[in-house]
Coordinates of N, CA and C (backbone and C1' of nucleotides) in Angstrom, one line a residue:
Chain T
X585 N 10.8 20.1 -29.2 CA 12.5 20.1 -28.4 C 13.2 21.0 -28.3
X586 N 13.4 21.1 -27.1 CA 14.5 22.5 -27.1 C 15.3 22.8 -27.6
X587 N 15.9 23.8 -27.1 CA 17.1 24.3 -27.6 C 18.4 23.3 -27.8
X588 N 18.1 22.1 -27.5 CA 19.2 20.9 -27.8 C 18.8 20.6 -28.6
X589 N 19.6 21.2 -30.0 CA 19.2 20.5 -31.3 C 20.2 19.4 -31.4
X590 N 19.9 18.4 -31.6 CA 20.8 16.9 -31.8 C 21.7 17.2 -32.6
X591 N 22.9 17.2 -32.4 CA 23.8 17.4 -33.5 C 24.6 15.8 -33.3
X592 N 24.8 15.6 -34.4 CA 24.7 13.9 -34.7 C 26.3 14.2 -34.0
X593 N 27.7 14.3 -34.5 CA 28.9 14.3 -33.5 C 30.0 15.1 -34.0
X594 N 30.1 16.2 -33.2 CA 30.8 17.3 -32.9 C 32.3 16.8 -32.7
X595 N 32.3 15.6 -32.8 CA 34.0 14.9 -32.3 C 34.5 16.0 -31.4
X596 N 33.5 16.0 -30.2 CA 34.1 16.5 -29.2 C 34.3 15.8 -28.0
X597 N 35.0 15.0 -28.7 CA 35.9 14.1 -27.4 C 36.8 13.4 -27.8
X598 N 37.6 13.1 -26.7 CA 38.8 12.4 -26.9 C 39.0 10.8 -26.4
X599 N 38.4 10.4 -25.4 CA 38.2 8.8 -25.1 C 37.0 8.9 -24.7
X600 N 36.0 9.4 -25.0 CA 34.5 8.8 -25.6 C 33.9 8.6 -24.0
X601 N 34.1 9.0 -23.1 CA 33.6 8.8 -21.8 C 32.5 9.6 -21.0
X602 N 31.7 9.6 -21.9 CA 30.1 10.2 -22.1 C 29.4 9.4 -21.1
X603 N 28.7 10.9 -20.2 CA 27.6 10.5 -19.3 C 27.0 9.3 -18.6
X604 N 27.1 8.7 -17.7 CA 27.2 7.4 -17.3 C 26.0 7.6 -16.3
X605 N 25.4 7.4 -16.4 CA 24.1 8.1 -14.9 C 23.6 6.7 -14.5
X606 N 23.2 6.8 -13.2 CA 22.9 5.7 -12.3 C 21.5 5.8 -12.0
X607 N 21.1 4.8 -11.4 CA 19.7 4.9 -11.2 C 19.4 6.0 -10.2
X608 N 20.2 5.1 -9.1 CA 20.1 6.3 -7.7 C 18.9 6.1 -7.5
X609 N 17.9 5.3 -7.2 CA 16.7 4.7 -7.0 C 16.3 4.9 -5.4
X610 N 17.1 4.7 -5.0 CA 17.5 4.1 -3.7 C 16.6 5.4 -2.5
X611 N 16.6 6.2 -3.2 CA 16.3 7.4 -2.7 C 14.7 7.6 -2.5
X612 N 13.7 7.6 -1.1 CA 13.0 7.8 -1.1 C 11.9 9.3 -0.4
X613 N 11.4 10.1 -1.4 CA 10.8 11.4 -1.1 C 9.6 11.0 -1.4
X614 N 8.9 11.5 0.4 CA 7.4 11.3 -0.2 C 6.3 12.6 -0.7
X615 N 7.4 13.8 -1.0 CA 7.0 15.1 -1.5 C 7.5 14.9 -2.9
X616 N 8.2 14.1 -3.3 CA 8.8 13.5 -4.5 C 8.1 13.6 -5.6
X617 N 7.3 15.0 -6.6 CA 6.4 14.9 -7.4 C 6.8 14.4 -9.0
X618 N 6.1 13.2 -8.7 CA 6.6 12.2 -10.4 C 6.8 13.4 -11.6
X619 N 7.2 12.9 -12.3 CA 7.1 13.8 -13.9 C 5.6 13.8 -14.4
X620 N 5.3 14.9 -15.0 CA 4.2 15.2 -15.4 C 4.2 14.3 -16.8
X621 N 2.9 14.2 -17.1 CA 2.8 13.3 -18.3 C 3.2 14.3 -19.7
X622 N 4.0 13.5 -20.6 CA 4.6 14.6 -21.9 C 3.1 14.4 -22.9
X623 N 3.1 15.6 -23.3 CA 2.2 15.2 -24.8 C 1.6 13.7 -25.1
X624 N 2.8 13.1 -25.4 CA 2.0 11.6 -25.8 C 1.3 10.6 -24.8
X625 N 2.0 11.3 -23.6 CA 1.1 10.5 -23.1 C -0.3 10.8 -22.2
X626 N -0.1 11.9 -22.5 CA -2.0 12.7 -22.3 C -2.3 12.5 -23.2
X627 N -2.2 12.4 -24.8 CA -2.5 11.6 -25.7 C -3.1 10.1 -25.5
X628 N -2.0 9.8 -24.7 CA -2.4 8.1 -24.5 C -3.6 8.1 -23.4
X629 N -3.5 9.1 -22.9 CA -5.0 8.5 -21.5 C -6.1 8.6 -22.2
X630 N -6.1 9.5 -23.2 CA -7.9 8.9 -23.8 C -7.5 7.8 -24.7
X631 N -6.2 7.9 -25.4 CA -6.5 6.5 -26.2 C -6.6 5.6 -25.8
X632 N -6.3 5.0 -24.6 CA -6.2 4.1 -24.3 C -7.8 3.5 -23.9
X633 N -8.1 4.7 -23.4 CA -10.2 4.2 -22.9 C -10.4 4.1 -24.4
X634 N -10.3 4.7 -25.4 CA -10.9 4.8 -26.7 C -10.3 3.1 -27.3
X635 N -9.2 2.9 -26.9 CA -8.6 1.8 -27.4 C -9.6 0.2 -26.5
X636 N -9.5 0.6 -25.7 CA -9.7 -0.6 -24.6 C -11.6 -0.8 -24.8
X637 N -12.1 0.4 -25.4 CA -13.6 0.1 -25.5 C -14.0 -0.8 -27.1
X638 N -12.9 -0.2 -28.0 CA -12.4 -0.5 -29.3 C -12.0 -2.4 -29.3
X639 N -11.6 -2.5 -28.1 CA -10.4 -4.0 -27.8 C -10.9 -4.5 -26.4
X640 N -11.9 -4.5 -25.9 CA -12.3 -4.9 -24.4 C -11.5 -6.0 -24.2
X641 N -11.5 -7.2 -25.0 CA -10.3 -8.1 -25.0 C -9.2 -8.2 -24.6
X642 N -8.7 -6.7 -25.2 CA -7.4 -7.1 -25.3 C -6.5 -6.9 -23.5
X643 N -5.4 -7.1 -23.5 CA -4.8 -7.1 -22.2 C -3.6 -6.5 -22.3
X644 N -2.8 -6.6 -23.3 CA -2.0 -6.2 -23.2 C -1.3 -4.6 -23.3
X645 N -0.9 -3.9 -22.8 CA -0.5 -2.3 -22.6 C 0.8 -1.9 -23.8
X646 N 1.6 -3.3 -24.0 CA 2.2 -3.4 -24.7 C 1.9 -2.9 -26.3
X647 N 0.7 -3.5 -26.6 CA -0.7 -3.4 -27.6 C -0.6 -1.8 -27.9
X648 N -1.4 -1.5 -27.1 CA -1.9 -0.3 -26.7 C -1.0 0.9 -27.4
X649 N 0.6 0.4 -26.3 CA 1.3 1.5 -26.6 C 1.7 1.4 -28.5
X650 N 2.0 0.4 -29.0 CA 2.2 0.4 -30.3 C 1.1 1.4 -31.3
X651 N -0.2 1.0 -30.6 CA -1.1 1.3 -31.5 C -0.6 2.9 -31.3
X652 N -0.7 3.4 -29.6 CA -0.7 5.0 -29.7 C 0.3 5.5 -30.2
X653 N 1.1 4.9 -30.2 CA 2.8 5.9 -31.1 C 2.7 5.7 -32.4
X654 N 1.8 4.9 -33.2 CA 2.0 5.0 -34.7 C 0.6 5.8 -34.7
X655 N -0.2 5.8 -33.9 CA -1.5 7.1 -34.3 C -1.0 8.0 -34.0
X656 N -0.3 8.5 -32.9 CA 0.4 9.7 -32.3 C 1.4 10.2 -33.7
X657 N 1.9 9.8 -34.6 CA 2.6 9.9 -35.6 C 2.1 10.2 -36.8
X658 N 0.7 9.9 -36.6 CA -0.5 10.1 -37.7 C -1.0 11.4 -37.5
X659 N -1.0 11.9 -36.0 CA -1.7 13.1 -36.0 C -1.1 14.0 -36.9
X660 N -1.8 15.1 -36.6 CA -1.5 16.7 -37.4 C -0.8 17.3 -36.3
X661 N 0.4 18.1 -36.9 CA 1.0 19.2 -35.8 C 0.1 19.9 -35.1
X662 N -1.4 20.4 -35.6 CA -2.8 21.2 -34.6 C -3.0 20.2 -33.6
X663 N -3.1 19.3 -34.3 CA -3.7 17.9 -33.4 C -2.8 17.9 -32.1
X664 N -1.4 17.7 -32.1 CA -0.7 17.2 -31.5 C -0.6 18.7 -30.7
X665 N -0.7 19.7 -31.0 CA -0.6 21.1 -30.3 C -1.3 21.0 -29.0
X666 N -2.4 20.3 -29.2 CA -3.4 20.6 -28.5 C -3.2 19.7 -26.9
X667 N -2.5 18.4 -27.2 CA -2.2 18.1 -26.4 C -0.9 18.8 -25.9
X668 N 0.0 19.3 -26.7 CA 1.3 20.0 -26.3 C 1.1 21.0 -25.7
X669 N 0.2 21.3 -26.0 CA -0.2 23.3 -24.9 C -0.6 22.0 -23.5
X670 N -1.0 21.2 -23.7 CA -2.0 20.1 -22.0 C -0.6 20.4 -21.2
X671 N 0.2 19.3 -22.2 CA 1.6 19.2 -21.5 C 2.5 20.0 -21.0
X672 N 2.5 21.6 -21.9 CA 3.2 22.8 -21.4 C 2.3 23.5 -19.8
X673 N 1.4 22.9 -19.8 CA 0.6 23.4 -18.5 C 1.0 22.5 -17.6
X674 N 0.9 21.4 -17.8 CA 1.4 20.8 -16.8 C 2.9 20.8 -16.4
X675 N 3.7 20.6 -17.3 CA 4.8 20.9 -17.0 C 4.9 22.1 -15.9
X676 N 4.5 23.1 -16.3 CA 4.7 24.2 -15.7 C 3.9 23.9 -14.3
X677 N 3.0 23.5 -13.9 CA 2.5 23.3 -12.4 C 3.8 22.6 -11.6
X678 N 4.2 21.5 -12.6 CA 5.2 20.6 -11.7 C 6.4 21.0 -11.4
X679 N 6.7 22.4 -12.2 CA 7.9 23.2 -12.1 C 8.0 24.1 -10.8
X680 N 6.5 24.0 -10.5 CA 5.8 25.1 -9.1 C 6.1 24.1 -8.0
X681 N 5.8 22.8 -8.5 CA 5.6 21.7 -7.5 C 7.2 21.9 -7.2
X682 N 8.0 21.1 -7.8 CA 9.4 20.9 -7.5 C 10.6 22.2 -6.7
X683 N 9.7 23.7 -7.4 CA 10.3 24.5 -6.8 C 9.8 24.8 -4.8
X684 N 8.5 23.8 -4.6 CA 7.9 23.9 -3.2 C 8.8 22.9 -2.5
X685 N 9.0 21.7 -3.2 CA 9.4 20.5 -3.3 C 11.3 20.9 -2.7
X686 N 11.7 21.6 -3.2 CA 13.3 22.1 -2.9 C 13.0 23.2 -2.1
X687 N 12.1 23.9 -1.7 CA 12.2 24.7 -0.9 C 11.6 23.7 0.5
X688 N 10.8 22.8 0.5 CA 10.9 22.2 1.7 C 12.2 21.4 2.5
X689 N 12.3 20.6 1.3 CA 14.1 20.4 1.8 C 15.0 21.2 2.0
X690 N 14.9 22.4 1.5 CA 15.9 23.4 1.6 C 15.4 24.6 3.3
X691 N 15.2 23.9 4.2 CA 14.4 24.3 5.4 C 15.8 25.6 5.6
X692 N 17.1 24.8 5.5 CA 18.1 25.6 6.1 C 19.2 25.4 4.8
X693 N 20.3 25.9 5.0 CA 21.4 25.5 4.2 C 20.7 26.3 3.0
X694 N 21.2 27.3 2.6 CA 20.9 28.4 1.6 C 22.3 29.3 1.3
X695 N 23.2 28.4 0.6 CA 24.1 28.2 -0.3 C 23.6 30.0 -0.9
X696 N 22.7 30.6 -1.2 CA 22.5 32.2 -1.7 C 21.8 33.0 -0.5
X697 N 22.9 33.5 -0.5 CA 22.4 34.8 0.7 C 22.0 36.0 -0.3
X698 N 20.7 36.0 -0.1 CA 20.3 37.0 -0.2 C 19.8 38.3 0.7
X699 N 20.4 39.5 0.4 CA 20.4 40.7 1.2 C 19.3 40.8 2.0
X700 N 17.9 40.6 0.8 CA 17.4 40.6 1.4 C 16.4 39.7 1.4
X701 N 15.6 39.5 2.7 CA 14.8 38.0 3.3 C 13.8 38.5 3.7
X702 N 12.9 39.3 3.0 CA 11.7 39.6 3.0 C 10.9 39.0 1.9
X703 N 11.9 38.2 1.2 CA 10.7 37.3 0.6 C 10.2 35.9 0.6
X704 N 9.5 35.2 1.0 CA 9.4 34.1 1.1 C 7.7 33.9 1.1
X705 N 7.2 34.7 0.2 CA 6.1 34.3 -0.6 C 5.8 33.6 -1.8
X706 N 4.8 32.6 -1.6 CA 4.8 31.5 -3.0 C 3.1 32.5 -3.8
X707 N 3.1 32.1 -5.3 CA 2.3 33.3 -5.6 C 1.1 31.9 -5.5
X708 N 0.3 32.5 -4.8 CA -1.3 31.7 -4.6 C -2.2 31.9 -5.1
X709 N -2.0 33.1 -6.2 CA -3.3 34.0 -6.7 C -3.3 33.0 -8.1
X710 N -5.0 32.8 -8.0 CA -4.9 31.8 -9.4 C -5.7 32.9 -10.3
X711 N -5.3 33.2 -11.4 CA -6.2 34.1 -12.1 C -6.1 34.0 -13.7
X712 N -5.3 32.3 -13.4 CA -5.2 32.2 -15.0 C -6.2 30.8 -15.5
X713 N -7.2 32.0 -16.1 CA -8.6 31.0 -16.1 C -8.9 30.6 -17.5
X714 N -8.0 31.2 -18.2 CA -8.6 31.5 -20.1 C -8.2 29.8 -20.4
X715 N -9.2 29.5 -20.7 CA -9.4 27.9 -21.3 C -9.2 28.4 -22.7
X716 N -8.0 28.1 -23.4 CA -7.9 28.0 -24.9 C -7.8 26.7 -25.4
X717 N -8.9 26.9 -26.4 CA -8.5 25.6 -27.5 C -8.7 25.9 -28.8
X718 N -7.5 25.9 -29.1 CA -7.0 26.3 -30.9 C -7.5 24.8 -31.3
X719 N -8.0 24.9 -32.0 CA -8.2 23.8 -32.6 C -8.4 24.2 -34.5
X720 N -7.1 23.5 -35.3 CA -7.4 24.0 -36.6 C -7.5 23.1 -37.5
X721 N -8.7 23.2 -38.3 CA -8.8 22.4 -39.3 C -7.5 22.0 -40.3
X722 N -7.0 21.0 -40.9 CA -6.3 21.3 -41.7 C -7.2 21.1 -43.2
Chain S
dA592 P 11.1 -6.0 -14.4 O5' 10.4 -6.4 -15.9 C5' 11.0 -7.9 -16.4 C4' 10.2 -8.1 -17.8 C3' 10.5 -7.2 -19.0 O3' 9.7 -7.9 -20.3 C1' 8.0 -6.9 -18.3
dC593 P 10.7 -7.0 -21.6 O5' 9.8 -7.0 -22.2 C5' 8.6 -7.6 -22.6 C4' 6.7 -7.5 -22.7 C3' 7.5 -6.1 -23.9 O3' 6.9 -6.2 -24.9 C1' 5.5 -5.5 -21.7
dC594 P 8.0 -5.8 -25.9 O5' 7.5 -4.1 -26.2 C5' 6.2 -3.7 -26.5 C4' 6.1 -2.1 -26.4 C3' 6.9 -1.3 -26.7 O3' 7.0 -1.0 -28.5 C1' 5.5 -0.5 -25.2
dT595 P 8.2 -0.4 -29.0 O5' 7.2 1.6 -28.8 C5' 6.1 1.8 -29.2 C4' 5.4 2.7 -28.7 C3' 6.3 4.1 -28.8 O3' 6.0 4.5 -29.9 C1' 5.4 3.9 -26.9
dT596 P 7.5 5.9 -30.8 O5' 7.6 6.9 -29.9 C5' 6.2 7.8 -30.2 C4' 6.1 8.6 -29.3 C3' 7.1 9.7 -29.1 O3' 7.1 11.0 -28.9 C1' 7.2 8.9 -26.9
dG597 P 7.8 12.5 -29.6 O5' 8.1 13.5 -28.0 C5' 6.5 14.0 -27.6 C4' 7.2 13.8 -25.9 C3' 8.1 15.1 -25.4 O3' 8.0 15.7 -24.2 C1' 8.6 13.0 -24.9
dA598 P 8.1 17.9 -24.8 O5' 8.9 17.6 -23.1 C5' 7.5 16.9 -22.1 C4' 8.7 16.4 -21.1 C3' 9.6 17.6 -21.3 O3' 9.7 17.7 -19.8 C1' 10.6 15.4 -21.2
dT599 P 10.9 19.2 -18.9 O5' 11.1 18.9 -17.6 C5' 10.3 17.7 -16.9 C4' 12.1 16.7 -16.7 C3' 12.5 17.9 -16.3 O3' 13.1 17.4 -14.8 C1' 13.9 15.9 -17.5
dT600 P 14.3 18.3 -14.0 O5' 15.2 17.4 -14.1 C5' 14.9 16.1 -13.6 C4' 16.7 15.0 -14.1 C3' 17.4 15.7 -13.5 O3' 18.6 15.2 -12.9 C1' 17.9 15.5 -15.6
dG601 P 19.8 15.3 -11.8 O5' 21.0 15.0 -12.1 C5' 20.8 13.4 -12.3 C4' 21.9 13.2 -13.3 C3' 23.3 13.6 -12.6 O3' 24.4 12.7 -13.5 C1' 23.0 14.3 -15.2
dT602 P 25.8 13.2 -12.6 O5' 26.8 13.0 -13.6 C5' 26.6 11.5 -14.7 C4' 27.4 12.2 -16.1 C3' 28.6 13.0 -15.4 O3' 29.7 12.0 -16.5 C1' 27.6 14.4 -17.2
dT603 P 31.5 12.8 -15.8 O5' 31.9 13.4 -17.4 C5' 32.0 12.6 -18.5 C4' 31.5 13.5 -19.2 C3' 32.9 14.8 -19.7 O3' 33.8 14.6 -20.4 C1' 31.1 15.8 -19.9
dC604 P 35.3 14.8 -21.6 O5' 35.3 16.3 -22.0 C5' 34.1 16.2 -23.3 C4' 33.8 17.5 -23.6 C3' 35.8 18.2 -23.9 O3' 35.2 19.0 -25.1 C1' 33.6 19.1 -22.2
dC605 P 36.8 19.4 -25.0 O5' 36.1 21.3 -26.1 C5' 35.1 21.2 -26.5 C4' 34.7 22.2 -27.0 C3' 35.6 23.8 -26.5 O3' 34.8 24.5 -27.5 C1' 34.6 23.7 -24.8
dG606 P 35.9 26.0 -28.1 O5' 35.4 27.2 -27.7 C5' 34.2 27.2 -27.9 C4' 34.2 28.5 -26.8 C3' 35.2 29.4 -26.8 O3' 34.4 31.2 -26.7 C1' 34.6 29.1 -24.3
Chain X
dC1488 P 34.2 29.5 -10.2 O5' 33.5 29.7 -11.6 C5' 32.3 30.4 -11.3 C4' 31.7 31.0 -12.8 C3' 30.5 30.5 -13.0 O3' 30.0 30.6 -13.4 C1' 31.9 29.7 -14.7
dG1489 P 28.0 30.5 -13.1 O5' 27.5 30.6 -14.8 C5' 27.8 31.6 -15.8 C4' 27.8 31.2 -17.1 C3' 26.4 30.0 -17.3 O3' 26.1 30.0 -18.2 C1' 28.5 28.9 -17.6
dG1490 P 24.2 29.9 -18.7 O5' 24.4 29.2 -20.5 C5' 25.4 30.0 -20.8 C4' 25.9 28.8 -22.5 C3' 24.5 28.3 -22.6 O3' 25.1 27.7 -24.0 C1' 26.4 27.0 -21.7
dA1491 P 23.8 28.3 -25.1 O5' 24.5 26.7 -26.0 C5' 25.6 26.8 -26.2 C4' 26.4 25.1 -26.8 C3' 25.2 24.5 -27.8 O3' 25.7 23.6 -28.4 C1' 25.8 23.3 -25.7
dA1492 P 24.6 22.8 -29.5 O5' 25.4 21.6 -29.7 C5' 26.5 21.3 -28.9 C4' 26.7 19.6 -28.3 C3' 25.3 19.2 -29.1 O3' 25.8 17.6 -29.2 C1' 25.6 19.1 -26.2
dC1493 P 24.6 16.5 -30.0 O5' 24.6 15.3 -29.1 C5' 26.5 15.0 -28.8 C4' 26.3 13.8 -27.3 C3' 25.1 13.0 -27.4 O3' 26.1 11.7 -27.0 C1' 24.8 14.5 -25.6
dA1494 P 25.0 10.1 -27.9 O5' 25.1 9.6 -26.2 C5' 25.8 9.8 -24.8 C4' 25.4 9.1 -24.2 C3' 24.3 8.1 -24.3 O3' 24.7 7.0 -22.9 C1' 23.3 9.9 -23.8
dA1495 P 23.7 6.0 -23.2 O5' 23.0 5.8 -22.1 C5' 23.3 6.3 -20.4 C4' 22.1 6.8 -19.5 C3' 21.2 5.3 -19.7 O3' 20.5 5.4 -18.2 C1' 20.1 7.7 -20.0
dT1496 P 20.1 3.9 -18.1 O5' 19.0 4.7 -16.8 C5' 19.3 5.8 -16.2 C4' 18.0 6.4 -15.8 C3' 17.2 5.7 -15.5 O3' 16.9 5.9 -13.9 C1' 16.6 7.2 -17.2
dC1497 P 15.2 5.5 -13.6 O5' 14.0 6.3 -13.7 C5' 13.8 7.4 -14.0 C4' 12.6 8.4 -14.0 C3' 11.3 7.7 -13.7 O3' 10.2 8.2 -13.3 C1' 11.3 8.0 -15.9
dA1498 P 9.5 7.7 -12.3 O5' 7.5 7.9 -13.1 C5' 7.7 9.1 -13.3 C4' 6.6 9.3 -14.4 C3' 5.3 8.3 -14.6 O3' 4.4 8.8 -13.8 C1' 6.6 8.9 -16.5
dA1499 P 3.5 7.6 -13.0 O5' 2.9 7.1 -14.5 C5' 1.4 7.6 -14.5 C4' 0.3 7.0 -15.7 C3' 0.3 6.0 -15.3 O3' -1.4 6.2 -16.0 C1' 1.1 5.3 -16.8
dG1500 P -2.4 6.1 -14.6 O5' -3.5 4.5 -15.6 C5' -3.7 4.6 -16.8 C4' -3.5 3.0 -17.5 C3' -3.4 2.5 -16.6 O3' -4.8 1.6 -16.0 C1' -1.7 2.2 -18.4
dG1501 P -5.4 1.0 -17.2 O5' -5.2 -0.8 -16.9 C5' -6.0 -1.6 -17.6 C4' -5.4 -2.8 -18.1 C3' -5.9 -3.3 -16.8 O3' -5.8 -5.0 -16.6 C1' -3.1 -3.3 -16.7
dT1502 P -7.1 -5.8 -16.0 O5' -5.9 -6.8 -16.1 C5' -5.9 -7.4 -17.4 C4' -4.5 -8.1 -17.6 C3' -5.0 -9.3 -16.3 O3' -4.0 -10.8 -17.2 C1' -2.8 -8.6 -16.1

DNA sequence: ACCTTGATTGTTCCG
DNA sequence: CGGAACAATCAAGGT
């Protein structure tokens, strides 16, 4: 959870007309990156396979979903941290893709005028190769 | 569609 | 104008 500490209700409304989001799924962007899997999904990726081996005759993903959810809650913080770390990396990469995607759509129409326009370089240097596997035994 | 949880996003309101 | 807080949508997996 980020800084979004869910406060129950601060009585901050007069008419209760809170966010009504629409699907707006009509937009088709070929370059639009999908959302990266959350820690739970990353965990599920392996869990599904595991479950499939334990129950090769199962066909419902729903069953695996429920089982995964329960297992997930049964994991220790340290174990979950492993997936969270992976999700964190994926999220970072996703943000990078989004950056590129937005820039691609933004060929022109730049509201932000930068006096200095000499900067149009995307970081291509990949040096982050430190595989860190922190496993903490409880 | 079933189903899970987390993350991102959109919307509204207060300072 | 910006952040805080909340509400809703979306991400995959297999038949």
